[in-house]
Short mmCIF file of C-alpha atoms in Angstrom, two decimals:
data_model
loop_
_atom_site.label_atom_id
_atom_site.label_comp_id
_atom_site.label_asym_id
_atom_site.label_seq_id
_atom_site.Cartn_x
_atom_site.Cartn_y
_atom_site.Cartn_z
CA MET A 1 46.48 -23.91 42.93
CA ALA A 2 50.05 -24.90 43.89
CA GLN A 3 52.78 -24.12 41.35
CA TRP A 4 55.03 -27.00 42.36
CA THR A 5 54.97 -30.36 40.56
CA SER A 6 57.22 -32.45 42.83
CA ALA A 7 58.67 -32.29 46.32
CA VAL A 8 62.12 -32.69 47.86
CA GLY A 9 62.24 -34.05 51.40
CA ALA A 10 64.30 -32.40 54.11
CA ALA A 11 66.55 -35.43 54.61
CA GLN A 12 67.18 -35.77 50.86
CA LEU A 13 67.96 -32.08 50.44
CA ALA A 14 70.25 -32.08 53.48
CA ARG A 15 72.13 -35.09 52.08
CA LEU A 16 72.62 -33.40 48.71
CA LEU A 17 73.76 -30.18 50.35
CA LYS A 18 76.21 -31.94 52.64
CA SER A 19 77.76 -33.73 49.67
CA GLN A 20 78.81 -30.25 48.49
CA GLN A 21 79.84 -28.75 51.80
CA ASP A 22 81.72 -31.72 53.28
CA ARG A 23 84.50 -31.37 50.70
CA PRO A 24 87.75 -30.12 52.31
CA ALA A 25 88.35 -26.44 51.67
CA GLY A 26 91.12 -25.59 49.24
CA PRO A 27 94.00 -23.29 50.22
CA GLY A 28 92.84 -19.73 50.69
CA THR A 29 89.14 -20.59 50.40
CA ARG A 30 86.89 -18.08 52.13
CA ARG A 31 83.95 -19.49 54.02
CA PRO A 32 80.77 -17.54 53.17
CA PRO A 33 78.12 -16.85 55.84
CA ALA A 34 76.00 -19.91 56.65
CA TYR A 35 72.85 -18.55 54.97
CA ARG A 36 74.84 -17.69 51.81
CA ALA A 37 76.43 -21.16 51.68
CA LEU A 38 72.97 -22.73 52.03
CA ALA A 39 71.47 -20.51 49.30
CA ASP A 40 74.41 -21.16 46.97
CA GLY A 41 74.14 -24.89 47.58
CA ILE A 42 70.44 -25.01 46.68
CA ARG A 43 71.00 -22.79 43.64
CA LEU A 44 73.74 -25.14 42.39
CA LEU A 45 71.51 -28.17 42.88
CA VAL A 46 68.86 -26.49 40.73
CA LEU A 47 71.37 -25.46 38.05
CA GLU A 48 72.76 -29.01 37.99
CA GLY A 49 69.30 -30.50 37.62
CA ARG A 50 69.71 -32.58 40.78
CA VAL A 51 66.78 -30.72 42.34
CA PRO A 52 64.08 -30.25 39.68
CA VAL A 53 62.58 -26.91 38.75
CA ALA A 54 59.14 -26.49 40.36
CA ALA A 55 60.05 -28.81 43.23
CA ARG A 56 58.56 -27.91 46.61
CA LEU A 57 61.28 -27.37 49.20
CA PRO A 58 60.94 -28.33 52.87
CA ALA A 59 59.51 -25.86 55.35
CA GLU A 60 62.11 -23.67 57.06
CA ARG A 61 61.84 -25.39 60.44
CA GLU A 62 62.03 -28.87 58.87
CA LEU A 63 65.18 -28.10 56.86
CA ALA A 64 66.79 -26.37 59.83
CA LEU A 65 66.40 -29.54 61.90
CA SER A 66 67.75 -31.81 59.16
CA PHE A 67 70.69 -29.55 58.33
CA ALA A 68 71.49 -28.66 61.96
CA VAL A 69 71.29 -24.88 61.47
CA SER A 70 69.04 -22.20 62.89
CA ARG A 71 65.67 -21.44 61.34
CA THR A 72 66.89 -17.86 60.85
CA THR A 73 69.68 -19.19 58.61
CA VAL A 74 67.22 -21.12 56.44
CA ALA A 75 64.84 -18.15 56.26
CA ALA A 76 67.68 -15.87 55.11
CA ALA A 77 68.80 -18.43 52.51
CA TYR A 78 65.27 -18.76 51.13
CA GLU A 79 64.92 -14.98 50.97
CA ALA A 80 68.21 -14.71 49.04
CA LEU A 81 67.02 -17.36 46.58
CA ARG A 82 63.72 -15.52 46.09
CA ALA A 83 65.60 -12.28 45.38
CA GLU A 84 67.75 -14.07 42.77
CA GLY A 85 64.79 -15.74 41.05
CA PHE A 86 65.58 -19.30 42.13
CA LEU A 87 62.67 -19.64 44.56
CA GLU A 88 59.01 -18.70 44.49
CA SER A 89 56.62 -18.79 47.43
CA ARG A 90 52.98 -18.33 48.22
CA ARG A 91 51.25 -18.41 51.57
CA GLY A 92 49.59 -21.76 52.06
CA ALA A 93 51.43 -23.39 49.12
CA GLY A 94 55.00 -23.27 50.42
CA SER A 95 58.16 -22.51 48.43
CA TRP A 96 59.30 -24.14 45.22
CA THR A 97 62.37 -23.95 42.99
CA ALA A 98 62.47 -21.79 39.87
CA VAL A 99 64.96 -20.40 37.37
CA PRO A 100 65.30 -16.67 36.63
CA ALA A 101 63.87 -15.37 33.37
CA GLY A 102 66.32 -15.95 30.53
CA ASN A 103 68.11 -18.86 32.18
CA PRO A 104 67.94 -22.22 30.37
CA LEU A 105 66.17 -25.02 32.18
CA PRO A 106 68.76 -27.35 33.73
CA ALA A 107 69.12 -30.97 32.66
CA ARG A 108 70.87 -33.99 34.11
CA GLY A 109 72.98 -34.27 30.97
CA LEU A 110 75.12 -31.61 29.36
CA GLU A 111 74.10 -30.87 25.79
CA PRO A 112 76.69 -29.65 23.27
CA LEU A 113 76.84 -25.92 22.73
CA PRO A 114 75.43 -24.62 19.46
CA PRO A 115 78.24 -23.90 16.96
CA GLU A 116 77.60 -20.14 17.07
CA ALA A 117 78.52 -20.08 20.79
CA LEU A 118 81.95 -21.64 20.33
CA GLY A 119 83.73 -18.37 19.56
CA SER A 120 83.75 -17.18 23.18
CA MET A 121 83.13 -20.41 25.09
CA ILE A 122 85.47 -23.42 25.16
CA ASP A 123 83.17 -26.44 25.36
CA LEU A 124 84.57 -29.28 27.47
CA GLY A 125 81.10 -30.63 28.18
CA CYS A 126 80.84 -33.07 25.28
CA ALA A 127 83.35 -35.91 24.79
CA ALA A 128 83.18 -35.86 20.99
CA LEU A 129 85.62 -34.85 18.27
CA PRO A 130 85.00 -33.36 14.82
CA ALA A 131 84.50 -35.83 11.97
CA PRO A 132 87.67 -37.55 10.66
CA GLU A 133 87.65 -36.17 7.15
CA PRO A 134 87.87 -37.07 4.32
CA TRP A 135 86.34 -40.33 5.56
CA LEU A 136 82.92 -38.95 6.46
CA THR A 137 82.48 -37.42 3.01
CA ARG A 138 83.73 -40.57 1.29
CA ALA A 139 81.41 -42.77 3.36
CA VAL A 140 78.37 -40.64 2.51
CA GLN A 141 79.29 -40.65 -1.18
CA GLY A 142 79.69 -44.43 -1.08
CA ALA A 143 76.32 -44.74 0.68
CA LEU A 144 74.61 -42.65 -2.00
CA GLU A 145 75.97 -44.98 -4.68
CA GLU A 146 74.50 -47.98 -2.83
CA LEU A 147 71.16 -46.32 -2.06
CA PRO A 148 69.07 -46.83 -5.27
CA PRO A 149 68.07 -50.48 -4.66
CA TYR A 150 66.94 -49.62 -1.11
CA ALA A 151 65.00 -46.60 -2.35
CA HIS A 152 62.64 -48.99 -4.19
CA THR A 153 61.68 -50.64 -0.86
CA HIS A 154 59.63 -49.34 2.08
CA GLY A 155 62.88 -48.47 3.87
CA ASP A 156 61.92 -50.00 7.24
CA TYR A 157 64.48 -52.49 8.55
CA PRO A 158 63.71 -52.96 12.27
CA ALA A 159 66.72 -55.25 12.81
CA GLY A 160 68.99 -53.21 10.54
CA LEU A 161 70.18 -53.63 6.97
CA PRO A 162 71.08 -57.29 6.37
CA ALA A 163 74.43 -56.31 4.85
CA LEU A 164 75.42 -54.24 7.88
CA ARG A 165 74.25 -56.90 10.35
CA ALA A 166 76.40 -59.46 8.54
CA MET A 167 79.38 -57.10 8.50
CA ILE A 168 79.13 -56.39 12.25
CA ALA A 169 78.80 -60.13 12.95
CA ASP A 170 81.92 -60.81 10.87
CA ARG A 171 83.86 -58.20 12.83
CA TYR A 172 83.01 -59.94 16.11
CA THR A 173 84.01 -63.27 14.61
CA ALA A 174 87.34 -61.77 13.56
CA ARG A 175 87.88 -60.75 17.22
CA GLY A 176 87.51 -64.38 18.25
CA ILE A 177 83.80 -64.22 19.17
CA PRO A 178 81.83 -66.35 16.66
CA THR A 179 78.72 -64.36 15.78
CA MET A 180 75.80 -64.78 13.36
CA PRO A 181 73.86 -61.90 11.78
CA GLU A 182 70.84 -63.12 13.78
CA GLN A 183 72.70 -61.99 16.91
CA ILE A 184 72.90 -58.37 15.74
CA MET A 185 70.39 -55.53 15.82
CA VAL A 186 71.35 -52.11 14.41
CA THR A 187 70.12 -49.20 16.52
CA THR A 188 70.05 -45.41 16.49
CA GLY A 189 73.27 -44.94 18.41
CA ALA A 190 74.35 -46.69 21.60
CA MET A 191 71.76 -44.68 23.55
CA GLY A 192 69.02 -46.23 21.40
CA ALA A 193 70.46 -49.67 22.07
CA ILE A 194 70.58 -49.25 25.84
CA ASP A 195 67.14 -47.65 25.92
CA ALA A 196 65.71 -50.70 24.13
CA ILE A 197 67.50 -53.08 26.51
CA CYS A 198 66.28 -51.21 29.59
CA HIS A 199 62.68 -51.31 28.39
CA LEU A 200 62.91 -55.02 27.62
CA PHE A 201 64.61 -56.16 30.84
CA GLY A 202 64.34 -53.32 33.32
CA GLY A 203 60.74 -52.27 33.78
CA ARG A 204 59.77 -49.43 36.08
CA GLY A 205 61.02 -50.07 39.60
CA GLU A 206 63.59 -52.68 38.56
CA ARG A 207 67.07 -52.41 40.05
CA ILE A 208 69.95 -51.65 37.69
CA ALA A 209 73.51 -51.88 39.01
CA VAL A 210 75.83 -49.22 37.59
CA GLU A 211 79.46 -48.32 38.04
CA SER A 212 80.03 -45.33 40.28
CA PRO A 213 80.88 -43.02 38.58
CA SER A 214 79.26 -43.83 35.23
CA TYR A 215 78.23 -42.16 31.97
CA ALA A 216 75.88 -39.28 32.83
CA ASN A 217 73.48 -39.61 29.89
CA ILE A 218 72.98 -43.34 30.49
CA LEU A 219 72.25 -42.72 34.18
CA GLN A 220 69.61 -40.17 33.25
CA LEU A 221 68.11 -42.47 30.62
CA MET A 222 67.73 -45.16 33.28
CA ARG A 223 66.24 -42.74 35.80
CA GLU A 224 63.65 -41.61 33.29
CA ALA A 225 62.81 -45.25 32.56
CA GLY A 226 61.89 -45.57 36.24
CA ALA A 227 64.85 -47.73 37.23
CA ARG A 228 66.22 -47.92 40.77
CA LEU A 229 69.95 -47.35 40.33
CA VAL A 230 72.34 -49.31 42.55
CA PRO A 231 75.83 -47.74 42.45
CA VAL A 232 78.95 -49.93 42.65
CA ALA A 233 82.14 -48.02 43.38
CA MET A 234 85.04 -48.31 40.96
CA ALA A 235 88.45 -49.34 42.27
CA GLU A 236 90.98 -46.57 42.85
CA GLY A 237 92.70 -44.89 39.92
CA LEU A 238 92.64 -46.80 36.65
CA SER A 239 92.52 -50.29 38.15
CA GLY A 240 88.99 -51.02 36.95
CA TRP A 241 86.25 -52.78 38.87
CA ASP A 242 86.14 -53.68 42.56
CA LEU A 243 85.00 -57.30 42.22
CA ASP A 244 84.29 -57.78 45.92
CA ARG A 245 81.81 -54.91 45.81
CA TRP A 246 80.28 -56.20 42.59
CA ARG A 247 79.76 -59.67 44.04
CA GLN A 248 78.15 -58.18 47.14
CA VAL A 249 75.75 -55.97 45.17
CA LEU A 250 74.80 -58.74 42.74
CA ARG A 251 74.18 -61.14 45.61
CA GLU A 252 72.29 -58.79 47.95
CA ALA A 253 70.46 -56.39 45.59
CA ALA A 254 69.79 -58.97 42.82
CA PRO A 255 69.60 -56.31 40.07
CA ARG A 256 67.85 -57.28 36.85
CA ILE A 257 70.50 -55.50 34.78
CA ALA A 258 74.09 -54.38 35.36
CA TYR A 259 75.57 -51.73 33.05
CA VAL A 260 79.37 -51.52 32.67
CA VAL A 261 81.96 -49.87 30.43
CA ALA A 262 84.92 -52.26 30.41
CA ASP A 263 87.01 -50.49 27.77
CA PHE A 264 88.31 -47.02 28.72
CA HIS A 265 85.50 -46.33 31.11
CA ASN A 266 83.59 -43.07 30.86
CA PRO A 267 84.49 -40.96 32.83
CA THR A 268 87.55 -42.48 34.55
CA GLY A 269 89.31 -44.06 31.55
CA ALA A 270 89.87 -47.36 33.40
CA LEU A 271 90.44 -50.55 31.38
CA ALA A 272 89.17 -53.77 33.02
CA ASP A 273 91.57 -56.68 32.63
CA GLU A 274 90.63 -60.19 31.48
CA ASP A 275 90.45 -61.63 34.98
CA GLN A 276 88.03 -58.90 36.09
CA ARG A 277 85.86 -59.54 33.04
CA ARG A 278 85.77 -63.28 33.63
CA ARG A 279 84.90 -62.91 37.30
CA LEU A 280 82.21 -60.30 36.71
CA VAL A 281 80.50 -62.45 34.07
CA GLU A 282 80.58 -65.42 36.47
CA ALA A 283 79.10 -63.32 39.28
CA ALA A 284 76.35 -61.94 37.02
CA ARG A 285 75.48 -65.41 35.76
CA SER A 286 75.22 -66.72 39.33
CA ALA A 287 72.95 -63.83 40.31
CA GLY A 288 70.73 -64.12 37.23
CA THR A 289 71.66 -60.56 36.21
CA VAL A 290 71.83 -59.45 32.59
CA LEU A 291 75.24 -57.81 32.08
CA VAL A 292 75.17 -54.98 29.52
CA ALA A 293 78.70 -54.27 28.27
CA ASP A 294 79.16 -50.90 26.57
CA GLU A 295 81.94 -51.16 23.96
CA THR A 296 81.66 -47.69 22.46
CA MET A 297 85.26 -46.82 23.47
CA THR A 298 86.83 -50.18 22.69
CA GLU A 299 88.78 -49.04 19.60
CA LEU A 300 90.12 -45.85 21.17
CA TRP A 301 93.38 -47.11 22.66
CA LEU A 302 95.93 -44.30 22.53
CA ASP A 303 99.19 -45.90 23.70
CA ASP A 304 101.19 -48.39 21.68
CA ASP A 305 101.78 -50.70 24.65
CA VAL A 306 98.05 -51.35 25.25
CA GLU A 307 97.02 -54.99 24.89
CA MET A 308 93.26 -55.08 24.60
CA PRO A 309 91.58 -57.84 26.66
CA ARG A 310 89.01 -60.15 25.13
CA PRO A 311 85.52 -58.62 24.87
CA VAL A 312 83.28 -59.20 27.88
CA CYS A 313 81.00 -61.40 25.76
CA GLY A 314 84.01 -63.67 25.12
CA PHE A 315 83.55 -65.00 28.65
CA ASP A 316 79.90 -65.89 28.01
CA PRO A 317 80.05 -68.58 25.31
CA ALA A 318 76.44 -69.63 25.88
CA GLY A 319 75.27 -66.05 25.31
CA SER A 320 72.88 -66.21 28.26
CA THR A 321 74.35 -63.44 30.42
CA VAL A 322 76.09 -60.71 28.37
CA ILE A 323 74.52 -58.22 25.97
CA THR A 324 77.07 -56.09 24.11
CA VAL A 325 76.47 -52.57 22.82
CA GLY A 326 78.67 -50.92 20.19
CA SER A 327 78.57 -47.66 18.26
CA ALA A 328 80.17 -45.60 15.51
CA SER A 329 79.60 -42.38 17.45
CA LYS A 330 82.71 -42.31 19.65
CA ALA A 331 85.26 -44.05 17.46
CA PHE A 332 84.15 -42.28 14.26
CA TRP A 333 81.84 -39.27 14.73
CA ALA A 334 79.04 -38.35 17.13
CA GLY A 335 76.90 -37.25 14.20
CA MET A 336 76.94 -40.80 12.82
CA ARG A 337 74.08 -42.15 14.94
CA ILE A 338 74.63 -45.84 14.29
CA GLY A 339 74.83 -48.32 17.14
CA TRP A 340 74.26 -52.04 17.53
CA VAL A 341 73.43 -54.79 19.98
CA ARG A 342 75.04 -58.21 20.05
CA ALA A 343 73.03 -60.78 22.02
CA ALA A 344 71.47 -64.24 21.82
CA PRO A 345 69.09 -64.59 18.83
CA ASP A 346 66.00 -64.80 21.06
CA VAL A 347 66.95 -61.53 22.78
CA ILE A 348 67.45 -59.87 19.41
CA ARG A 349 64.03 -61.07 18.27
CA SER A 350 62.43 -59.61 21.38
CA LEU A 351 64.23 -56.28 20.93
CA VAL A 352 63.18 -56.11 17.27
CA ALA A 353 59.55 -56.91 18.13
CA ALA A 354 59.48 -54.18 20.78
CA ARG A 355 60.92 -51.67 18.33
CA ALA A 356 57.59 -51.36 16.54
CA TYR A 357 56.47 -49.19 19.47
CA ALA A 358 59.63 -47.07 19.56
CA ASP A 359 61.60 -45.76 16.56
CA LEU A 360 60.77 -48.50 13.99
CA GLY A 361 64.29 -48.53 12.57
CA THR A 362 67.58 -46.75 11.95
CA PRO A 363 68.19 -44.39 8.98
CA VAL A 364 69.17 -46.39 5.89
CA LEU A 365 71.65 -43.87 4.49
CA GLU A 366 73.73 -43.79 7.67
CA GLN A 367 73.73 -47.59 7.85
CA LEU A 368 75.03 -47.72 4.27
CA ALA A 369 77.75 -45.20 5.17
CA VAL A 370 78.99 -47.31 8.10
CA ASN A 371 78.80 -50.45 5.97
CA TRP A 372 80.93 -48.69 3.32
CA LEU A 373 83.52 -47.82 5.98
CA PHE A 374 83.63 -51.39 7.29
CA SER A 375 83.83 -53.01 3.86
CA THR A 376 86.47 -50.75 2.28
CA GLY A 377 88.99 -50.40 5.09
CA GLY A 378 87.98 -46.77 5.54
CA TRP A 379 86.93 -47.46 9.13
CA GLU A 380 90.43 -48.51 10.20
CA GLN A 381 92.03 -45.48 8.56
CA ALA A 382 89.46 -43.11 10.06
CA VAL A 383 89.89 -44.59 13.55
CA ASP A 384 93.69 -44.34 13.22
CA LEU A 385 93.18 -40.63 12.51
CA ARG A 386 90.83 -40.34 15.48
CA ARG A 387 93.38 -42.00 17.80
CA ALA A 388 96.16 -39.67 16.68
CA GLN A 389 93.96 -36.63 17.24
CA ALA A 390 92.81 -37.79 20.70
CA ARG A 391 96.39 -38.70 21.69
CA GLU A 392 97.67 -35.26 20.72
CA ASN A 393 94.82 -33.55 22.56
CA ARG A 394 95.38 -35.70 25.65
CA GLU A 395 99.04 -34.71 25.88
CA ALA A 396 98.22 -31.02 25.39
CA LEU A 397 95.47 -31.03 28.03
CA VAL A 398 97.50 -32.98 30.59
CA GLY A 399 100.48 -30.65 30.15
CA ALA A 400 98.34 -27.53 30.45
CA LEU A 401 96.56 -28.78 33.59
CA ARG A 402 99.81 -29.72 35.31
CA ARG A 403 101.17 -26.26 34.57
CA GLU A 404 98.10 -24.18 35.50
CA LEU A 405 96.49 -26.36 38.21
CA PRO A 406 99.26 -28.42 39.84
CA ASP A 407 97.10 -29.32 42.84
CA TRP A 408 94.45 -31.04 40.68
CA GLU A 409 94.85 -34.81 40.69
CA PHE A 410 94.25 -37.34 37.92
CA ALA A 411 95.59 -40.54 36.40
CA VAL A 412 96.29 -40.44 32.67
CA PRO A 413 94.30 -43.20 30.92
CA LYS A 414 95.77 -45.22 28.06
CA GLY A 415 92.70 -44.71 25.90
CA GLY A 416 89.21 -43.29 25.64
CA LEU A 417 88.29 -39.63 25.50
CA THR A 418 88.07 -38.44 29.11
CA LEU A 419 90.13 -37.38 32.11
CA TRP A 420 88.56 -37.75 35.59
CA VAL A 421 90.00 -34.97 37.74
CA ARG A 422 89.89 -34.33 41.50
CA ALA A 423 89.67 -30.53 41.68
CA GLY A 424 92.09 -29.77 44.51
CA GLY A 425 89.51 -29.92 47.30
CA LEU A 426 87.11 -27.58 45.49
CA SER A 427 83.48 -28.24 44.57
CA GLY A 428 83.11 -29.51 41.02
CA SER A 429 79.66 -27.91 40.81
CA ARG A 430 81.10 -24.53 41.77
CA ILE A 431 83.97 -24.95 39.30
CA ALA A 432 81.40 -25.64 36.57
CA GLU A 433 79.36 -22.57 37.49
CA ALA A 434 82.40 -20.30 37.69
CA GLY A 435 83.69 -21.75 34.42
CA GLU A 436 80.60 -20.49 32.60
CA ARG A 437 81.50 -16.99 33.81
CA VAL A 438 85.06 -17.12 32.47
CA GLY A 439 84.35 -18.93 29.20
CA VAL A 440 84.94 -22.64 29.74
CA ARG A 441 82.14 -25.19 29.98
CA VAL A 442 82.85 -28.32 32.03
CA PRO A 443 80.61 -30.98 33.60
CA SER A 444 80.90 -31.46 37.35
CA GLY A 445 81.40 -34.81 39.02
CA PRO A 446 77.86 -35.23 40.43
CA ARG A 447 76.48 -35.62 36.90
CA PHE A 448 78.29 -38.97 36.78
CA GLY A 449 77.18 -40.25 40.16
CA VAL A 450 74.05 -41.30 42.00
CA ASP A 451 72.60 -39.06 44.73
CA GLY A 452 75.19 -36.28 44.79
CA ALA A 453 78.41 -38.31 44.76
CA PHE A 454 81.71 -36.97 43.31
CA GLU A 455 81.21 -33.34 44.25
CA GLY A 456 85.00 -32.87 44.27
CA PHE A 457 85.50 -33.95 40.62
CA VAL A 458 85.15 -32.63 37.09
CA ARG A 459 85.37 -34.53 33.80
CA LEU A 460 87.61 -33.13 31.06
CA PRO A 461 87.50 -34.64 27.55
CA PHE A 462 90.29 -34.82 24.98
CA THR A 463 88.41 -32.63 22.54
CA VAL A 464 90.74 -29.62 22.33
CA GLY A 465 94.46 -29.39 21.77
CA GLY A 466 97.31 -26.94 21.23
CA ALA A 467 96.61 -23.32 22.12
CA VAL A 468 92.94 -24.09 22.87
CA ALA A 469 93.95 -26.63 25.54
CA ASP A 470 96.30 -24.04 27.06
CA GLU A 471 93.51 -21.45 27.11
CA ALA A 472 91.03 -23.96 28.57
CA ALA A 473 93.41 -24.70 31.46
CA THR A 474 93.97 -20.96 32.02
CA ARG A 475 90.20 -20.40 32.23
CA LEU A 476 89.77 -23.37 34.56
CA ALA A 477 92.46 -21.87 36.81
CA ALA A 478 90.50 -18.60 36.79
CA ALA A 479 87.35 -20.50 37.72
CA ALA A 480 89.19 -22.22 40.57
CA LYS A 481 90.38 -18.83 41.82
CA ILE A 482 86.79 -17.59 41.89
CA VAL A 483 85.70 -20.63 43.89
CA ARG A 484 88.59 -20.27 46.36
CA SER A 485 87.70 -16.63 46.93
CA GLY A 486 84.12 -17.56 47.76
CA GLY A 487 82.82 -16.27 44.43
CA THR A 488 83.94 -12.69 45.09
CA ALA A 489 86.83 -12.46 42.61
CA GLY A 490 86.17 -10.19 39.65
CA THR A 491 85.97 -11.70 36.20
CA GLU A 492 86.35 -10.30 32.72
CA PRO A 493 83.97 -11.34 29.95
CA PRO A 494 85.44 -14.31 28.04
CA ARG A 495 87.29 -13.13 24.97
CA THR A 496 86.62 -14.56 21.56
CA PHE A 497 89.11 -17.34 20.93
CA VAL A 498 89.94 -18.78 17.53
CA ALA A 499 92.01 -21.96 17.33
#
């Protein structure tokens, strides 16, 4: 019986491999032998999760033709992978990908490190900051005081606690977007909100247009829902959306859903202006596409001169085109898994009805904690603290990168939590792998793209500052040195680092 559970075609594998190898070589980079480059490329694809474990690889002759190399080169690469534990083979069944014993199974996303691993590893994989105390503790204490009346009920509120729905609606109204509680559903984080929207509007096989790059975990959520992702390239730098490309995709691909982050885009940090928002809503309405606007970063402006544009839903007064998603997880704390959807009342009713077959509802205690923050002014003070922390971290990280890696290119965003960095002509996947060896964990660019795009990028969040930011940049420079040397540079075990 075959041990493989899926298959990767020769053309697909060749395309993924070329996305790594077509990057220009950095100064001093040593070119490994062709078989070694091929083996390393396949190993990285497995470690990144872009080629699944237990996926059958093409036959040697087939891959040699697609990749324009000799069959001997492919045979040597496969043999090297077998010796390293990344490939298994059996006569008559072919060869399939594997991971060596003791290695964690790869995933499309990048999960946070467990706290006990943080002593020796600097984690730049997760764009989340510690809780803004004392506001978390105060919110939980306030929630406990409000809990007794709810404890005498069944505790299931599929649309969310009425008090919190009303509070969220009032906050939209205060931003100039008249909103009723019937237009709000409280969810388990923004991921829960987008998952519910995708299942309602984007059944298996439906096209979903996404920014390219986009948020890695959302892309994976959509893939697992069976969506066909249609990437739409962002404009250069921090200038936001390319409206000509958006209009073309909406007109020609007719996606059922389009997912966008207008406010301090993850990962690039771009902020779409009002004209872009207006024109995108008009284009989506004309195409019959539901536009899902992710507002999880909207309160994280970091510079005083930022003038926030109107929300995307402000350009859809009829409420027929735009669905807005918000969350407490980025602006407050990732451990506060409270999100929400703002949409037309009939859409909310459909989402609530479908929830009976998903998670039933969102934890009451956490909803009470967020409601306490909103109703007491604690939210504004906590978010002010969060902005100050992110601003300080941003300046420390930018300064350290410019000092240690002057050939890496990036534009400094005016808000959000992430820096999108072109890694000086090096492979982002190889930087990520080498980083694990020297004690810094960083997600590579392809995690944020579709089909292997952005191999030359890494994403760096504003989650560390001061001496830790300096050390992170030093370790990234060491990782870059390893990649430039073809992986032959010696490395010391990462030392324990205490901020």
